């Protein structure tokens, strides 16, 4: 028997039936693209093409097109890489961790957040690949392939190599998890379509027939995948933080990095999910599925992770002072008072102060406020990575080599390219794939719909 | 030779009614061919008497294979084939091998298990699912009873049993093998 809770708010409003779920979600896939969608997609493609100029220039001319110098050898590229990977954490966290915790509110948002994860990781991957300078040789530097230098193998002691394995595993496991979730929904679309659409969605649905035996196996596969993906999510940003933490640069060499990076990743990931969901919800009229309740719950996750990030900043600062190491102390003093003070204080304002506004119920249930704050959080998280990376590098042990980093138009162009790529992929997904997991939402229609809860 | 199977289909629109119906019909000695649903119904596999899936075992085996391959690869490459001193560490610095070992364990476990699932459930892009009722992927649960395996029971009593246990429709369907 389904148990209906009297304290929980309904997760689906508007008295939807199971058939309504099919209709509401399939309508988006089956209808002609709206003007709004065409416009948004058009802008994304144009952004992608403009950015592509910078990408081609970088590959053709070399990394010298960027603003890097001898002192600051890592700047926007790795900042953007970590930022995108961080955003890519929310999807699998929502679908895997919340599945293990049996949080049913994940069902309305897991599909789109997983899609976001996959596209964000693709965007992240552009930066290390482009930073190789000669990406066509990259496979030999990044993967243990037999080669004619010995074979001289890759260095398994290096966190940069761990990153290659972590990110590619994360990407492929997330992709499989996402696709598996799509299979029953593709079957639903297949059975409503005809002609070429039926063929395409039929192939995508792998001949799904909804047999109880298959569902039973499917559920056990989902559970195990969630169990595998949970430590995987945590491992990915832990390993990303090792890129810095295993070095000996003041400001990087700290043991707090792994948990601090993971919390920051979830924080920025949820913010990006909110930004996208609020738009998707409005464009596709999904207010009955992605309710204010969902938005409020996500905002609570943002308060929690935002506060963890805030505490991490303060701890890091305290330990720098308490360590008594002058280089470490100077690195933090320089962050606050040095030439990049504005980046440090933008980070502090956006990440530590702004999410605290969500303590007010009025603000965390307001769509406009949530939308603005979700963007502010992502700006803050970008500055966090910029501060950690650039301010730790630009004033190193020898004052004669101190320098500033100034981005060129190509730095900005490559970043723009990833935005274009991300939104092009996301809009294609939103049009041709079911944006809400129909099969899962149908399973809670009886227990969590407004009609029965009343 | 084309054989045709005769099915009686009980159509249900409520998962709780369906769950009770499965128990009742199996209790009456009727063998259920399969139940088709638009979404996972919890407890349905137990009611139908299906054994717990052994896919977790497959996942564990593939995971163990991943661990082994990762360790063998790293130890052989950096310890045997081309030993190098990196950062003053041992050639085989096991703690450094943990991240890659972990990732490959997860990778093989996930892909191995999903692959096993696709093969065991016969899911493939070129498969025609031959649905017994088109509404299975929309909002109806369909209980299929194969008359061939229920020769001892009369068709009329199966029909009555389905109606009694809450089926909103009872249909007959012949499927060409």
XYZ file of N, CA, C and O in Angstrom, chain A residues 170-253:
336
model
N 33.489 9.679 -14.307
C 32.288 10.394 -13.876
C 31.378 10.680 -15.065
O 30.174 10.461 -15.010
N 31.982 11.130 -16.145
C 31.202 11.443 -17.343
C 30.503 10.196 -17.862
O 29.298 10.200 -18.111
N 31.244 9.101 -18.003
C 30.616 7.941 -18.644
C 29.594 7.279 -17.735
O 28.552 6.837 -18.214
N 29.864 7.234 -16.424
C 28.870 6.622 -15.534
C 27.607 7.494 -15.462
O 26.491 6.979 -15.492
N 27.793 8.829 -15.422
C 26.622 9.712 -15.402
C 25.810 9.555 -16.678
O 24.574 9.564 -16.651
N 26.515 9.417 -17.788
C 25.839 9.272 -19.074
C 24.987 7.995 -19.090
O 23.828 8.006 -19.528
N 25.558 6.917 -18.577
C 24.835 5.648 -18.558
C 23.623 5.738 -17.635
O 22.519 5.297 -17.971
N 23.816 6.344 -16.475
C 22.741 6.503 -15.496
C 21.588 7.309 -16.115
O 20.415 6.947 -16.025
N 21.948 8.377 -16.772
C 20.977 9.264 -17.404
C 20.239 8.522 -18.514
O 19.016 8.557 -18.612
N 20.987 7.823 -19.344
C 20.382 7.138 -20.480
C 19.435 6.042 -20.022
O 18.348 5.874 -20.563
N 19.862 5.314 -18.997
C 19.017 4.241 -18.478
C 17.685 4.797 -17.999
O 16.633 4.209 -18.218
N 17.738 5.960 -17.354
C 16.514 6.594 -16.891
C 15.624 7.019 -18.052
O 14.401 7.046 -17.939
N 16.249 7.340 -19.182
C 15.485 7.814 -20.341
C 14.772 6.678 -21.082
O 13.773 6.921 -21.761
N 15.289 5.456 -20.956
C 14.774 4.357 -21.784
C 13.254 4.171 -21.673
O 12.558 4.185 -22.698
N 12.682 4.041 -20.455
C 11.223 3.868 -20.395
C 10.458 5.061 -20.968
O 9.374 4.884 -21.544
N 11.020 6.259 -20.818
C 10.335 7.444 -21.335
C 10.407 7.512 -22.858
O 9.464 7.957 -23.510
N 11.522 7.060 -23.415
C 11.608 6.976 -24.878
C 10.547 6.008 -25.394
O 9.952 6.223 -26.448
N 10.298 4.937 -24.620
C 9.276 3.966 -25.033
C 7.905 4.630 -25.065
O 7.112 4.388 -25.974
N 7.640 5.487 -24.083
C 6.357 6.199 -24.057
C 6.214 7.069 -25.304
O 5.160 7.072 -25.954
N 7.275 7.785 -25.647
C 7.220 8.650 -26.836
C 7.066 7.787 -28.097
O 6.294 8.114 -28.993
N 7.815 6.667 -28.131
C 7.731 5.757 -29.276
C 6.298 5.311 -29.526
O 5.825 5.306 -30.661
N 5.588 4.974 -28.452
C 4.248 4.431 -28.624
C 3.202 5.484 -28.960
O 2.061 5.162 -29.218
N 3.585 6.739 -28.927
C 2.664 7.801 -29.336
C 3.017 8.324 -30.721
O 2.278 9.112 -31.285
N 4.165 7.919 -31.253
C 4.650 8.505 -32.500
C 4.387 7.574 -33.676
O 3.982 6.430 -33.507
N 4.617 8.084 -34.890
C 4.646 7.182 -36.046
C 5.723 7.633 -37.024
O 6.356 8.664 -36.825
N 5.926 6.819 -38.059
C 6.913 7.163 -39.086
C 8.338 7.154 -38.540
O 8.697 6.310 -37.720
N 9.112 8.131 -39.010
C 10.540 8.165 -38.692
C 10.784 8.394 -37.200
O 11.702 7.849 -36.598
N 9.888 9.204 -36.586
C 10.024 9.462 -35.141
C 9.903 8.170 -34.357
O 10.628 7.930 -33.398
N 8.941 7.321 -34.779
C 8.749 6.046 -34.080
C 10.018 5.205 -34.193
O 10.428 4.548 -33.248
N 10.635 5.239 -35.374
C 11.868 4.463 -35.589
C 12.983 4.957 -34.673
O 13.677 4.182 -34.040
N 13.153 6.303 -34.651
C 14.257 6.865 -33.856
C 14.047 6.610 -32.365
O 14.908 6.047 -31.688
N 12.852 6.993 -31.874
C 12.615 6.787 -30.443
C 12.535 5.301 -30.112
O 12.867 4.878 -29.008
N 12.101 4.500 -31.099
C 12.065 3.050 -30.902
C 13.458 2.492 -30.684
O 13.692 1.701 -29.768
N 14.403 2.951 -31.502
C 15.793 2.487 -31.340
C 16.346 2.975 -30.010
O 17.005 2.225 -29.280
N 16.038 4.238 -29.678
C 16.542 4.783 -28.418
C 15.966 4.046 -27.207
O 16.624 3.938 -26.175
N 14.728 3.537 -27.353
C 14.084 2.901 -26.197
C 14.519 1.449 -26.024
O 14.083 0.785 -25.078
N 15.373 0.946 -26.913
C 15.939 -0.399 -26.817
C 14.880 -1.500 -26.722
O 15.097 -2.549 -26.120
N 13.712 -1.249 -27.290
C 12.665 -2.269 -27.267
C 12.057 -2.482 -25.892
O 11.644 -3.579 -25.531
N 11.998 -1.425 -25.108
C 11.453 -1.501 -23.744
C 9.972 -1.891 -23.778
O 9.203 -1.335 -24.547
N 9.574 -2.876 -22.934
C 8.160 -3.256 -22.940
C 7.511 -3.163 -21.566
O 6.354 -3.543 -21.401
N 8.225 -2.684 -20.568
C 7.612 -2.466 -19.256
C 7.281 -3.725 -18.478
O 6.454 -3.698 -17.571
N 7.916 -4.857 -18.814
C 7.638 -6.103 -18.096
C 8.106 -5.994 -16.634
O 9.113 -5.354 -16.348
N 7.327 -6.619 -15.746
C 7.645 -6.537 -14.316
C 9.058 -7.065 -14.024
O 9.771 -6.534 -13.183
N 9.436 -8.118 -14.746
C 10.772 -8.691 -14.549
C 11.848 -7.647 -14.886
O 12.825 -7.481 -14.161
N 11.646 -6.961 -16.022
C 12.619 -5.948 -16.433
C 12.637 -4.791 -15.438
O 13.702 -4.308 -15.064
N 11.452 -4.368 -15.002
C 11.399 -3.274 -14.021
C 12.137 -3.660 -12.748
O 12.823 -2.843 -12.138
N 11.954 -4.903 -12.344
C 12.591 -5.354 -11.111
C 14.115 -5.275 -11.233
O 14.806 -4.764 -10.353
N 14.627 -5.749 -12.375
C 16.076 -5.662 -12.614
C 16.517 -4.205 -12.727
O 17.555 -3.814 -12.202
N 15.690 -3.443 -13.424
C 15.987 -2.033 -13.651
C 16.137 -1.282 -12.331
O 17.058 -0.490 -12.135
N 15.224 -1.586 -11.399
C 15.286 -0.934 -10.092
C 16.554 -1.321 -9.374
O 17.181 -0.496 -8.705
N 16.930 -2.588 -9.484
C 18.129 -2.976 -8.749
C 19.376 -2.383 -9.416
O 20.304 -1.968 -8.721
N 19.365 -2.267 -10.744
C 20.482 -1.600 -11.425
C 20.561 -0.130 -10.997
O 21.638 0.381 -10.684
N 19.410 0.550 -10.929
C 19.416 1.966 -10.543
C 19.990 2.149 -9.152
O 20.774 3.067 -8.902
N 19.594 1.251 -8.254
C 20.057 1.372 -6.874
C 21.574 1.186 -6.784
O 22.272 1.950 -6.118
N 22.073 0.169 -7.487
C 23.515 -0.083 -7.430
C 24.267 1.061 -8.114
O 25.300 1.526 -7.618
N 23.728 1.546 -9.256
C 24.386 2.666 -9.934
C 24.439 3.874 -9.017
O 25.445 4.581 -8.948
N 23.338 4.098 -8.268
C 23.325 5.220 -7.331
C 24.375 5.003 -6.260
O 25.106 5.927 -5.883
N 24.484 3.761 -5.787
C 25.490 3.442 -4.773
C 26.898 3.644 -5.295
O 27.798 4.060 -4.558
N 27.106 3.369 -6.581
C 28.433 3.569 -7.177
C 28.682 5.042 -7.467
O 29.789 5.546 -7.324
N 27.608 5.733 -7.880
C 27.784 7.132 -8.300
C 28.004 8.046 -7.109
O 28.668 9.073 -7.240
N 27.477 7.681 -5.938
C 27.623 8.554 -4.772
C 29.090 8.764 -4.385
O 29.552 9.908 -4.348
N 29.857 7.685 -4.117
C 31.272 7.940 -3.840
C 31.995 8.529 -5.048
O 32.966 9.271 -4.899
N 31.499 8.234 -6.240
C 32.132 8.761 -7.448
C 32.027 10.286 -7.487
O 33.009 10.979 -7.751
N 30.826 10.805 -7.198
C 30.621 12.262 -7.181
C 31.602 12.893 -6.197
O 32.266 13.883 -6.498
N 31.675 12.284 -4.999
C 32.552 12.864 -3.983
C 34.015 12.757 -4.408
O 34.818 13.638 -4.134
N 34.345 11.660 -5.093
C 35.745 11.466 -5.479
C 36.180 12.474 -6.535
O 37.328 12.905 -6.551
N 35.263 12.841 -7.423
C 35.675 13.677 -8.552
C 36.190 15.028 -8.077
O 37.295 15.437 -8.422
N 35.414 15.719 -7.256
C 35.895 17.025 -6.845
C 37.004 16.935 -5.818
O 37.812 17.842 -5.698
N 37.047 15.813 -5.091
C 38.180 15.579 -4.197
C 39.454 15.539 -5.026
O 40.452 16.193 -4.699
N 39.395 14.791 -6.126
C 40.583 14.643 -6.964
C 40.910 15.965 -7.664
O 42.074 16.334 -7.792
N 39.865 16.699 -8.065
C 40.118 18.019 -8.656
C 40.863 18.896 -7.639
O 41.810 19.601 -7.966
N 40.451 18.808 -6.375
C 41.111 19.639 -5.363
C 42.553 19.176 -5.127
O 43.398 19.974 -4.731
N 42.833 17.894 -5.371
C 44.210 17.384 -5.234
C 45.157 18.089 -6.208
O 46.350 18.206 -5.935
N 44.630 18.525 -7.352
C 45.462 19.256 -8.316
C 46.195 20.387 -7.597
O 47.314 20.740 -7.959
N 45.505 20.987 -6.619
C 46.090 22.094 -5.869
C 46.699 21.603 -4.562
O 47.821 21.943 -4.219
N 45.925 20.781 -3.835
C 46.307 20.423 -2.469
C 47.615 19.636 -2.401
O 48.325 19.718 -1.399
N 47.957 18.882 -3.451
C 49.191 18.104 -3.381
C 50.411 18.927 -3.806
O 51.524 18.415 -3.809
N 50.191 20.195 -4.157
C 51.334 21.028 -4.533
C 51.933 21.667 -3.277
O 51.444 21.434 -2.178
N 52.986 22.480 -3.449
C 53.580 23.132 -2.281
C 53.411 24.648 -2.350
O 54.165 25.396 -1.774
N 52.393 25.117 -3.074
C 52.153 26.547 -3.206
C 51.340 27.030 -2.001
O 50.302 26.446 -1.705
N 51.790 28.083 -1.318
C 50.987 28.616 -0.213
C 49.605 29.017 -0.718
O 49.487 29.642 -1.771
N 48.575 28.664 0.029
C 47.208 28.938 -0.415
C 46.589 27.730 -1.102
O 45.375 27.640 -1.225
N 47.421 26.817 -1.570
C 46.905 25.593 -2.212
C 47.128 24.368 -1.323
O 46.316 23.450 -1.317
N 48.277 24.418 -0.610
C 48.733 23.223 0.100
C 47.955 23.040 1.399
O 48.491 23.206 2.487
